[in-house]
């Protein structure tokens, strides 16, 4: 055992998140909906305010002072994020609106290079945003979608995945971590196996970016998409990382300002990376403050965070199992700090409503993974997803409130 | 009792609860008590699909007044439906169509009617009113 394990100072961290210190319905807020969106540290909130108070101007276009400052900050943020995910160059770090936008960019643009009969592999545990863009692509181009099934624990059936791989496979698009089940997928192995047959791999990093240290070069993925709002940054901004040769070969996604080199009515030529994929005025404040969010994370000990979150997960699971009728949905060996469950004889919506009235924010429903609910034959789950600012004491309150809710409903 | 008087009666009943959980305890009791609909009537054409919970609604009209019966798979939704049915049943289509259902706001259940809540209640009220309008 490592004796120098540093315990995370949860109280200190909590003090940096103003939103956590309030009451709802007269009860202290317990925020367990971090899978949907994470709260923002004060440094990010202050950076947003500072940007609009002092620095706001359009970027890449102005000769004036403010425009230069805003452009510099925006491009600095890109570099901070490049370092955080260990991308080889900052031009491979594209600003998007979020995970969904990044996946749609690839589905459209990379998709244009595919032809009828080409195959795309996804999995049963994908978020709708990593299903529907591929279905749309298949309709447009006549490609074929193959779906990796899961076992009863909520793990990918890797043997089936391997049987799907062939020289027809052009892209594998899978989630790093399931937002509904918490399953951490063996993406490294998926990438290696796909590459062996010449297929490219897109990783949906919407959930993993909050919980793990992501190194796109070590993963060797071809695309990695995530949202700023799930990594303690602002909403409406995200990142798509891509390998340079692939991004260079891909046609642009949207047309407009910033993405062009020269426009004439006879012929328009496109700008270089990353601007080729960044048409129009972007979410400037969002991009800059996503950089601030990563700077905040840089100051934290990711190993200590990992240990703390795993402790919360183990504790929540063991306490939940003590409640009669609770069935955990998603029991993978390798899991992040998400507990999805149903309680026999109750509807998730009722449980969620009663928890809300006791100050506890959880998510109920299908979590944008309807096919997954069909597989487990349930209408939805109650999901508590923990971030590093959550505590065991909060889980105690949650368990008591859950027991009270279930008693009322049965 | 007029529709407005029935609403006032519900508002008065809820006035004694100052705690949210007590209020919901009562709604849940209402949801548990009532067999709101004939099981045979829970067919797909009577189903109002919400994202979170589902609602079945059946409408009857005797030439003068309307009768509703309904059910939901979520018990809180069902309890609120019980209140709606209490207010709307045996009322004329005109009364129903013009009702503002102010009691919902007054007892603090407004959130359940927002379309984003997607429990089927907002669509159910819309359907009830539309059925009434057809008879006006
Ligand atoms: C696994 C996964 N993929 C994609 C998304 C979509 O993210 P966004 O809505 O921020 O684009 C989410 C968000 O819930 C998610 O959890």
Coordinates of C-alpha atoms and ligand atoms in Angstrom, one line a residue:
Chain A
X1 CA 0.0 0.0 0.0
X2 CA 1.1 3.5 -0.8
X3 CA 1.4 5.3 2.5
X4 CA 1.5 8.8 1.1
X5 CA -2.1 8.7 -0.1
X6 CA -3.4 12.2 0.1
X7 CA -7.0 12.6 1.2
X8 CA -9.0 15.0 -0.8
X9 CA -9.9 18.1 1.2
X10 CA -13.6 18.0 0.3
X11 CA -14.6 20.9 2.5
X12 CA -12.0 23.1 0.9
X13 CA -13.1 22.1 -2.6
X14 CA -16.8 22.7 -1.7
X15 CA -16.0 26.2 -0.6
X16 CA -14.9 26.9 -4.2
X17 CA -18.3 26.0 -5.6
X18 CA -20.8 28.8 -4.6
X19 CA -23.9 27.0 -5.9
X20 CA -23.6 24.2 -3.5
X21 CA -24.2 26.4 -0.5
X22 CA -27.9 27.0 -0.8
X23 CA -31.2 25.5 0.4
X24 CA -34.0 24.1 -1.9
X25 CA -37.4 23.7 -0.4
X26 CA -35.8 24.6 2.9
X27 CA -33.3 21.7 2.8
X28 CA -29.6 22.0 2.1
X29 CA -29.0 21.2 -1.6
X30 CA -27.4 17.9 -2.3
X31 CA -26.3 17.9 -6.0
X32 CA -26.1 14.4 -7.4
X33 CA -26.7 15.2 -11.0
X34 CA -23.1 15.6 -12.1
X35 CA -23.6 13.3 -15.0
X36 CA -25.9 15.7 -16.6
X37 CA -23.8 18.8 -15.8
X38 CA -21.2 19.7 -13.3
X39 CA -21.2 22.8 -11.2
X40 CA -18.7 25.6 -11.7
X41 CA -15.9 26.7 -9.4
X42 CA -15.7 30.4 -8.5
X43 CA -12.7 30.9 -10.7
X44 CA -14.7 30.0 -13.8
X45 CA -17.7 32.1 -12.7
X46 CA -15.3 35.1 -12.1
X47 CA -13.6 34.5 -15.5
X48 CA -16.9 34.7 -17.3
X49 CA -17.8 37.9 -15.5
X50 CA -14.3 39.4 -16.1
X51 CA -14.5 38.6 -19.8
X52 CA -17.7 40.5 -20.3
X53 CA -16.7 43.3 -17.9
X54 CA -13.3 44.0 -19.5
X55 CA -12.3 41.9 -22.5
X56 CA -15.3 41.3 -24.8
X57 CA -14.6 41.7 -28.5
X58 CA -14.9 39.6 -31.6
X59 CA -11.8 37.5 -32.2
X60 CA -9.5 36.9 -35.2
X61 CA -10.9 40.0 -37.0
X62 CA -10.0 43.1 -35.2
X63 CA -6.9 45.3 -35.2
X64 CA -8.0 47.0 -32.0
X65 CA -6.8 46.3 -28.5
X66 CA -9.7 44.4 -27.1
X67 CA -10.0 42.1 -30.1
X68 CA -6.4 41.2 -29.7
X69 CA -6.8 40.5 -26.1
X70 CA -9.9 38.4 -26.7
X71 CA -8.2 36.5 -29.5
X72 CA -5.1 35.8 -27.4
X73 CA -7.1 34.5 -24.5
X74 CA -9.2 32.3 -26.8
X75 CA -6.1 30.8 -28.4
X76 CA -4.4 30.5 -25.0
X77 CA -7.4 28.5 -23.8
X78 CA -7.0 26.2 -26.8
X79 CA -3.4 25.6 -25.7
X80 CA -4.4 24.9 -22.1
X81 CA -6.9 22.3 -23.3
X82 CA -4.4 20.9 -25.7
X83 CA -2.0 20.3 -22.8
X84 CA -4.7 18.9 -20.6
X85 CA -5.7 16.2 -23.1
X86 CA -2.1 15.9 -24.4
X87 CA -3.0 16.7 -28.1
X88 CA 0.2 16.9 -30.2
X89 CA -0.8 20.4 -31.5
X90 CA -3.4 23.0 -30.7
X91 CA -4.7 23.1 -34.3
X92 CA -6.1 19.6 -33.6
X93 CA -8.2 21.0 -30.8
X94 CA -11.4 22.3 -32.3
X95 CA -13.9 24.4 -30.4
X96 CA -17.4 23.1 -30.8
X97 CA -20.7 23.6 -29.0
X98 CA -20.3 20.4 -27.1
X99 CA -20.1 16.6 -27.4
X100 CA -23.2 16.4 -29.6
X101 CA -21.8 19.1 -32.0
X102 CA -18.5 17.4 -32.2
X103 CA -20.0 14.0 -33.0
X104 CA -22.3 15.6 -35.7
X105 CA -19.2 17.3 -37.2
X106 CA -17.5 14.0 -37.6
X107 CA -20.7 12.2 -38.8
X108 CA -21.2 14.9 -41.5
X109 CA -17.7 15.7 -42.5
X110 CA -15.8 12.4 -42.1
X111 CA -19.1 10.8 -43.2
X112 CA -18.9 12.5 -46.6
X113 CA -15.8 10.3 -47.3
X114 CA -17.8 7.1 -46.7
X115 CA -19.7 5.2 -49.3
X116 CA -22.6 2.7 -49.4
X117 CA -21.9 -0.5 -47.7
X118 CA -19.2 0.9 -45.3
X119 CA -19.8 -0.1 -41.7
X120 CA -20.0 2.0 -38.5
X121 CA -19.9 0.3 -35.1
X122 CA -21.5 1.8 -32.0
X123 CA -22.8 0.1 -28.8
X124 CA -26.0 -0.5 -27.0
X125 CA -25.0 1.9 -24.2
X126 CA -24.6 5.0 -26.3
X127 CA -26.2 8.3 -25.6
X128 CA -28.7 9.4 -28.2
X129 CA -26.1 11.9 -29.4
X130 CA -23.8 9.0 -30.4
X131 CA -26.6 7.1 -32.1
X132 CA -28.7 9.4 -34.1
X133 CA -25.9 11.2 -36.0
X134 CA -24.8 7.8 -37.3
X135 CA -28.3 6.7 -38.2
X136 CA -28.7 9.9 -40.2
X137 CA -25.3 9.3 -41.9
X138 CA -26.4 5.7 -42.7
X139 CA -29.5 7.1 -44.3
X140 CA -27.6 9.7 -46.3
X141 CA -24.8 7.5 -47.5
X142 CA -26.1 4.0 -47.3
X143 CA -23.7 2.9 -44.6
X144 CA -24.5 0.1 -42.2
X145 CA -24.7 0.5 -38.5
X146 CA -23.7 -2.3 -36.2
X147 CA -24.4 -2.2 -32.5
X148 CA -22.2 -4.0 -29.9
X149 CA -24.5 -5.7 -27.3
X150 CA -23.9 -5.5 -23.6
X151 CA -24.1 -8.2 -20.9
X152 CA -26.4 -8.1 -17.8
X153 CA -23.8 -6.2 -15.8
X154 CA -23.7 -3.5 -18.5
X155 CA -20.4 -4.3 -20.1
X156 CA -19.6 -4.5 -23.8
X157 CA -19.5 -8.0 -25.3
X158 CA -16.0 -7.7 -26.7
X159 CA -16.2 -11.0 -28.6
X160 CA -19.2 -9.7 -30.5
X161 CA -17.4 -6.5 -31.2
X162 CA -14.4 -8.4 -32.6
X163 CA -16.7 -10.4 -34.8
X164 CA -18.2 -7.2 -36.2
X165 CA -14.8 -5.8 -37.2
X166 CA -13.8 -6.3 -40.8
X167 CA -12.2 -4.4 -43.7
X168 CA -15.7 -2.9 -44.2
X169 CA -15.6 -1.2 -40.8
X170 CA -14.7 2.5 -41.3
X171 CA -15.5 3.9 -37.9
X172 CA -16.1 2.7 -34.4
X173 CA -17.8 5.3 -32.2
X174 CA -18.2 4.3 -28.6
X175 CA -18.5 6.0 -25.3
X176 CA -15.6 6.0 -22.9
X177 CA -17.9 5.9 -19.9
X178 CA -21.6 5.2 -19.9
X179 CA -23.7 8.1 -18.5
X180 CA -26.4 5.7 -17.4
X181 CA -24.5 2.7 -16.1
X182 CA -21.2 4.2 -15.2
X183 CA -19.4 1.4 -17.1
X184 CA -15.8 2.4 -18.1
X185 CA -15.3 0.8 -21.4
X186 CA -11.9 -0.8 -22.5
X187 CA -11.4 1.9 -25.1
X188 CA -7.7 1.2 -25.4
X189 CA -8.4 -2.3 -26.5
X190 CA -11.2 -1.2 -28.8
X191 CA -8.9 1.3 -30.5
X192 CA -6.1 -1.2 -31.0
X193 CA -8.4 -3.8 -32.5
X194 CA -10.1 -1.3 -34.7
X195 CA -6.8 0.1 -35.9
X196 CA -5.6 -3.4 -36.7
X197 CA -8.3 -3.5 -39.4
X198 CA -7.8 0.1 -40.6
X199 CA -10.9 1.5 -38.9
X200 CA -10.9 4.9 -37.2
X201 CA -12.2 5.4 -33.7
X202 CA -14.3 8.2 -32.1
X203 CA -14.4 8.3 -28.4
X204 CA -17.4 10.0 -26.8
X205 CA -15.6 11.5 -23.8
X206 CA -18.6 13.4 -22.4
X207 CA -18.5 11.5 -19.1
X208 CA -14.9 10.5 -18.9
X209 CA -13.5 14.0 -19.1
X210 CA -14.9 14.7 -15.7
X211 CA -13.6 11.6 -14.0
X212 CA -10.3 10.6 -15.6
X213 CA -7.1 12.0 -16.9
X214 CA -7.5 11.9 -20.7
X215 CA -4.4 11.5 -22.9
X216 CA -5.5 11.3 -26.5
X217 CA -2.0 10.3 -27.7
X218 CA -1.8 7.4 -25.3
X219 CA -5.3 6.3 -26.2
X220 CA -4.3 6.8 -29.9
X221 CA -8.0 7.6 -30.7
X222 CA -8.7 9.3 -34.0
X223 CA -11.4 11.6 -32.5
X224 CA -12.3 12.5 -29.0
X225 CA -15.4 14.7 -28.2
X226 CA -16.5 16.3 -25.0
X227 CA -18.6 19.1 -23.5
X228 CA -17.3 21.9 -21.4
X229 CA -20.2 21.9 -19.0
X230 CA -19.5 18.4 -17.8
X231 CA -15.9 19.3 -16.9
X232 CA -16.8 22.3 -14.6
X233 CA -16.7 24.8 -17.5
X234 CA -19.4 26.8 -19.2
X235 CA -22.3 25.4 -21.2
X236 CA -22.4 25.8 -25.0
X237 CA -18.8 25.0 -25.6
X238 CA -16.9 21.8 -26.2
X239 CA -13.9 20.2 -27.8
X240 CA -13.4 17.9 -30.7
X241 CA -9.9 16.5 -30.9
X242 CA -8.9 14.8 -34.1
X243 CA -5.8 13.3 -35.7
X244 CA -4.2 15.9 -38.1
X245 CA -4.1 13.8 -41.3
X246 CA -7.8 12.9 -40.9
X247 CA -8.9 16.4 -40.1
X248 CA -6.9 17.7 -43.1
X249 CA -8.6 15.2 -45.4
X250 CA -12.1 15.9 -44.1
X251 CA -14.2 18.5 -46.0
X252 CA -15.5 21.5 -43.9
X253 CA -18.6 21.1 -41.8
X254 CA -20.3 24.5 -41.8
X255 CA -19.6 27.4 -44.1
X256 CA -19.3 31.0 -43.0
X257 CA -16.9 33.5 -41.6
X258 CA -13.5 32.5 -40.2
X259 CA -13.4 29.1 -41.9
X260 CA -12.4 30.5 -45.3
X261 CA -9.1 31.5 -46.8
X262 CA -10.6 33.4 -49.8
X263 CA -14.1 33.8 -51.0
X264 CA -15.0 34.6 -54.6
X265 CA -18.2 33.7 -56.4
X266 CA -16.1 31.5 -58.7
X267 CA -14.4 29.5 -56.0
X268 CA -13.9 29.7 -52.3
X269 CA -10.9 28.2 -50.6
X270 CA -10.9 27.1 -47.0
X271 CA -8.8 28.1 -44.0
X272 CA -6.3 25.9 -42.2
X273 CA -6.9 23.8 -39.1
X274 CA -8.5 24.5 -36.7
X275 CA -10.4 27.3 -38.3
X276 CA -11.6 25.2 -41.2
X277 CA -14.0 23.7 -38.8
X278 CA -14.9 26.8 -36.8
X279 CA -17.3 28.8 -38.9
X280 CA -18.9 31.9 -37.5
X281 CA -18.3 33.8 -34.3
X282 CA -17.7 31.1 -31.6
X283 CA -18.7 31.0 -28.0
X284 CA -15.7 33.2 -27.1
X285 CA -16.3 33.5 -23.4
X286 CA -17.2 29.8 -23.2
X287 CA -13.9 28.8 -24.9
X288 CA -11.8 31.1 -22.7
X289 CA -13.5 30.0 -19.5
X290 CA -13.2 26.3 -20.4
X291 CA -9.5 27.0 -20.3
X292 CA -10.0 28.4 -16.8
X293 CA -11.9 25.2 -15.8
X294 CA -8.9 23.1 -17.0
X295 CA -6.6 25.4 -15.1
X296 CA -8.7 24.8 -12.0
X297 CA -8.5 21.0 -12.5
X298 CA -4.7 21.3 -13.0
X299 CA -4.5 22.5 -9.4
X300 CA -6.2 19.4 -8.1
X301 CA -4.7 15.9 -7.4
X302 CA -6.5 13.7 -10.0
X303 CA -5.4 10.5 -8.1
X304 CA -6.9 11.7 -4.9
X305 CA -10.1 12.6 -6.8
X306 CA -10.2 9.2 -8.3
X307 CA -9.9 7.5 -4.9
X308 CA -12.5 9.8 -3.3
X309 CA -15.0 9.2 -6.1
X310 CA -14.4 5.4 -6.0
X311 CA -15.0 5.6 -2.2
X312 CA -18.3 7.4 -2.8
X313 CA -19.3 4.8 -5.3
X314 CA -18.6 1.9 -3.1
X315 CA -20.3 3.5 -0.1
X316 CA -23.4 4.4 -2.1
X317 CA -23.7 1.0 -3.6
X318 CA -23.3 -0.8 -0.3
X319 CA -25.9 1.5 1.4
X320 CA -28.3 1.2 -1.5
X321 CA -28.2 -2.6 -1.3
X322 CA -29.5 -2.3 2.3
X323 CA -32.8 -0.9 1.1
X324 CA -35.4 -3.5 0.3
X325 CA -36.3 -3.8 -3.4
X326 CA -33.4 -1.7 -4.7
X327 CA -31.9 -3.1 -8.0
X328 CA -28.7 -1.6 -9.3
X329 CA -28.7 -1.1 -13.1
X330 CA -25.1 -1.3 -14.2
X331 CA -22.8 -3.4 -12.1
X332 CA -19.7 -3.4 -14.3
X333 CA -16.3 -4.4 -12.7
X334 CA -14.9 -1.2 -14.0
X335 CA -17.2 1.7 -13.0
X336 CA -17.1 5.4 -12.4
X337 CA -19.0 7.2 -9.6
X338 CA -22.5 6.7 -11.0
X339 CA -25.3 4.7 -9.4
X340 CA -28.4 3.9 -11.5
X341 CA -31.1 2.0 -9.8
X342 CA -34.8 1.1 -9.6
X343 CA -36.9 0.3 -6.5
X344 CA -39.4 -2.5 -6.9
X345 CA -42.9 -1.3 -6.8
X346 CA -42.1 2.3 -7.4
X347 CA -41.8 4.5 -10.4
X348 CA -38.5 6.4 -10.9
X349 CA -40.4 9.7 -11.5
X350 CA -42.1 9.4 -8.1
X351 CA -38.9 8.7 -6.2
X352 CA -37.1 11.5 -8.0
X353 CA -39.9 14.0 -7.2
X354 CA -39.8 13.1 -3.5
X355 CA -36.0 13.3 -3.3
X356 CA -36.2 16.7 -4.9
X357 CA -38.5 17.9 -2.2
X358 CA -35.9 16.8 0.3
X359 CA -33.3 18.9 -1.4
X360 CA -31.6 16.1 -3.4
X361 CA -31.1 16.5 -7.1
X362 CA -30.9 13.2 -8.9
X363 CA -31.9 12.4 -12.5
X364 CA -34.7 10.1 -13.4
X365 CA -35.8 8.7 -16.7
X366 CA -34.0 7.1 -19.6
X367 CA -31.0 9.5 -19.5
X368 CA -31.1 9.8 -23.3
X369 CA -30.3 6.1 -23.6
X370 CA -33.7 4.7 -24.5
X371 CA -32.4 1.6 -26.3
X372 CA -30.6 0.7 -23.1
X373 CA -33.8 1.0 -21.0
X374 CA -35.5 -1.4 -23.5
X375 CA -32.6 -3.9 -23.0
X376 CA -33.0 -3.8 -19.2
X377 CA -36.9 -3.7 -19.6
X378 CA -37.4 -0.8 -17.4
X379 CA -39.1 2.6 -18.0
X380 CA -36.1 4.5 -16.6
X381 CA -33.8 4.6 -13.6
X382 CA -33.0 6.9 -10.7
X383 CA -29.4 8.0 -11.2
X384 CA -27.2 9.6 -8.6
X385 CA -23.9 10.7 -10.2
X386 CA -21.1 12.0 -7.9
X387 CA -18.4 14.5 -8.4
X388 CA -15.3 15.2 -6.2
X389 CA -17.2 17.9 -4.2
X390 CA -19.7 15.3 -3.0
X391 CA -19.3 13.7 0.4
X392 CA -20.2 10.5 2.3
X393 CA -22.3 12.6 4.6
X394 CA -24.4 13.7 1.6
X395 CA -24.8 10.0 0.7
X396 CA -26.1 9.3 4.2
X397 CA -28.7 12.0 3.8
X398 CA -29.6 10.7 0.4
X399 CA -30.1 7.2 1.7
X400 CA -32.3 8.3 4.5
X401 CA -34.4 10.4 2.1
X402 CA -34.6 7.5 -0.3
X403 CA -35.9 5.2 2.4
X404 CA -38.5 7.8 3.4
X405 CA -39.6 8.2 -0.2
X406 CA -39.9 4.5 -0.7
X407 CA -41.9 4.1 2.5
X408 CA -44.3 6.7 1.3
X409 CA -44.8 5.2 -2.1
X410 CA -45.2 1.5 -1.1
Chain B
X1 CA -70.8 22.8 -6.0
X2 CA -69.4 24.9 -8.9
X3 CA -66.1 24.1 -10.5
X4 CA -64.6 27.1 -8.7
X5 CA -66.0 26.0 -5.4
X6 CA -64.4 22.5 -5.9
X7 CA -61.1 24.2 -6.6
X8 CA -61.4 26.3 -3.4
X9 CA -62.2 23.2 -1.5
X10 CA -58.9 21.6 -2.7
X11 CA -57.0 24.8 -1.9
X12 CA -58.4 24.7 1.6
X13 CA -57.5 21.1 2.1
X14 CA -53.9 21.7 1.1
X15 CA -53.6 24.9 3.3
X16 CA -53.1 22.8 6.4
X17 CA -49.8 21.4 5.0
X18 CA -46.8 23.7 5.3
X19 CA -44.3 20.9 4.7
X20 CA -43.7 19.7 1.1
X21 CA -43.4 16.0 2.1
X22 CA -46.8 16.2 3.9
X23 CA -48.4 17.6 0.8
X24 CA -47.0 14.8 -1.3
X25 CA -48.0 12.3 1.3
X26 CA -51.6 13.4 0.7
X27 CA -51.2 13.4 -3.1
X28 CA -49.8 9.9 -2.9
X29 CA -52.8 8.8 -0.8
X30 CA -55.1 10.2 -3.4
X31 CA -53.2 8.3 -6.0
X32 CA -53.4 5.0 -4.1
X33 CA -57.1 5.3 -3.2
X34 CA -58.8 5.8 -6.5
X35 CA -59.3 3.1 -9.1
X36 CA -59.5 5.8 -11.7
X37 CA -60.1 3.8 -14.8
X38 CA -61.4 0.5 -16.0
X39 CA -58.3 -1.7 -16.8
X40 CA -60.0 -2.5 -20.2
X41 CA -59.9 1.1 -21.1
X42 CA -56.1 1.4 -20.8
X43 CA -55.5 1.0 -24.5
X44 CA -52.9 2.6 -26.7
X45 CA -55.4 5.1 -28.2
X46 CA -56.1 6.4 -24.7
X47 CA -52.4 6.7 -23.9
X48 CA -50.7 10.0 -23.5
X49 CA -47.0 9.3 -23.7
X50 CA -44.9 11.5 -21.4
X51 CA -41.2 11.2 -21.3
X52 CA -41.1 10.2 -17.6
X53 CA -44.5 8.8 -16.8
X54 CA -47.5 7.7 -18.9
X55 CA -51.1 8.7 -18.6
X56 CA -54.3 7.0 -19.9
X57 CA -57.4 9.2 -20.4
X58 CA -60.9 8.2 -21.2
X59 CA -63.7 10.7 -21.8
X60 CA -67.5 10.3 -21.5
X61 CA -70.2 12.8 -22.3
X62 CA -73.9 12.3 -21.4
X63 CA -75.2 15.2 -23.5
X64 CA -74.9 17.6 -20.7
X65 CA -71.8 17.0 -18.6
X66 CA -68.4 15.3 -19.0
X67 CA -66.9 12.4 -17.1
X68 CA -63.2 11.6 -17.2
X69 CA -61.4 8.5 -16.0
X70 CA -57.6 8.2 -16.1
X71 CA -54.6 6.4 -14.8
X72 CA -50.8 6.8 -14.7
X73 CA -47.9 4.5 -14.0
X74 CA -46.5 7.0 -11.6
X75 CA -48.4 7.5 -8.4
X76 CA -47.8 11.2 -7.9
X77 CA -49.0 11.8 -11.4
X78 CA -52.0 9.7 -10.5
X79 CA -52.7 11.7 -7.4
X80 CA -52.7 14.9 -9.3
X81 CA -55.0 13.4 -11.9
X82 CA -57.4 12.5 -9.1
X83 CA -57.6 16.2 -8.2
X84 CA -58.2 17.2 -11.8
X85 CA -60.9 14.6 -12.2
X86 CA -62.6 15.8 -9.0
X87 CA -62.7 19.3 -10.4
X88 CA -63.7 18.5 -14.0
X89 CA -66.2 15.6 -13.5
X90 CA -69.9 16.4 -13.8
X91 CA -69.0 19.8 -15.3
X92 CA -70.3 21.1 -18.6
X93 CA -67.9 21.3 -21.5
X94 CA -68.1 25.1 -21.4
X95 CA -67.0 25.2 -17.8
X96 CA -64.1 22.9 -18.4
X97 CA -62.9 24.6 -21.5
X98 CA -62.9 28.0 -19.8
X99 CA -61.4 26.9 -16.5
X100 CA -58.0 28.3 -15.6
X101 CA -57.3 25.5 -13.0
X102 CA -55.9 28.1 -10.6
X103 CA -55.9 25.5 -7.8
X104 CA -52.8 23.9 -9.3
X105 CA -50.8 27.1 -8.8
X106 CA -52.3 27.8 -5.5
X107 CA -51.3 24.4 -4.0
X108 CA -47.8 24.7 -5.5
X109 CA -48.0 22.0 -8.1
X110 CA -47.3 24.2 -11.0
X111 CA -44.0 22.5 -11.8
X112 CA -45.9 19.3 -12.7
X113 CA -47.6 21.0 -15.5
X114 CA -44.6 22.3 -17.3
X115 CA -44.2 20.6 -20.7
X116 CA -40.5 20.0 -19.8
X117 CA -41.5 17.9 -16.8
X118 CA -42.8 15.5 -19.4
X119 CA -45.0 13.4 -17.0
X120 CA -47.9 13.6 -19.4
X121 CA -50.0 15.9 -17.2
X122 CA -49.7 19.0 -19.4
X123 CA -50.8 17.0 -22.4
X124 CA -53.6 15.4 -20.4
X125 CA -55.1 18.7 -19.5
X126 CA -54.8 19.9 -23.1
X127 CA -56.6 16.8 -24.2
X128 CA -59.3 17.2 -21.6
X129 CA -59.9 20.7 -22.7
X130 CA -59.9 19.8 -26.3
X131 CA -62.5 17.1 -25.7
X132 CA -64.6 19.6 -23.9
X133 CA -64.3 22.2 -26.7
X134 CA -65.5 19.6 -29.2
X135 CA -68.8 19.5 -27.2
X136 CA -69.3 23.2 -26.6
Ligands
LIG1 C1 -22.1 9.8 -22.8 C2 -22.7 11.1 -23.3 N1 -22.5 11.4 -24.6 C3 -23.0 12.6 -25.1 C4 -23.6 13.5 -24.3 C5 -24.2 14.8 -24.9 O1 -23.5 15.9 -24.4 P1 -24.0 17.4 -24.8 O2 -25.5 17.4 -24.5 O3 -23.3 18.2 -23.8 O4 -23.7 17.6 -26.2 C6 -23.8 13.2 -22.9 C7 -24.5 14.2 -22.1 O5 -25.4 13.8 -21.3 C8 -23.3 12.0 -22.4 O6 -23.4 11.7 -21.2

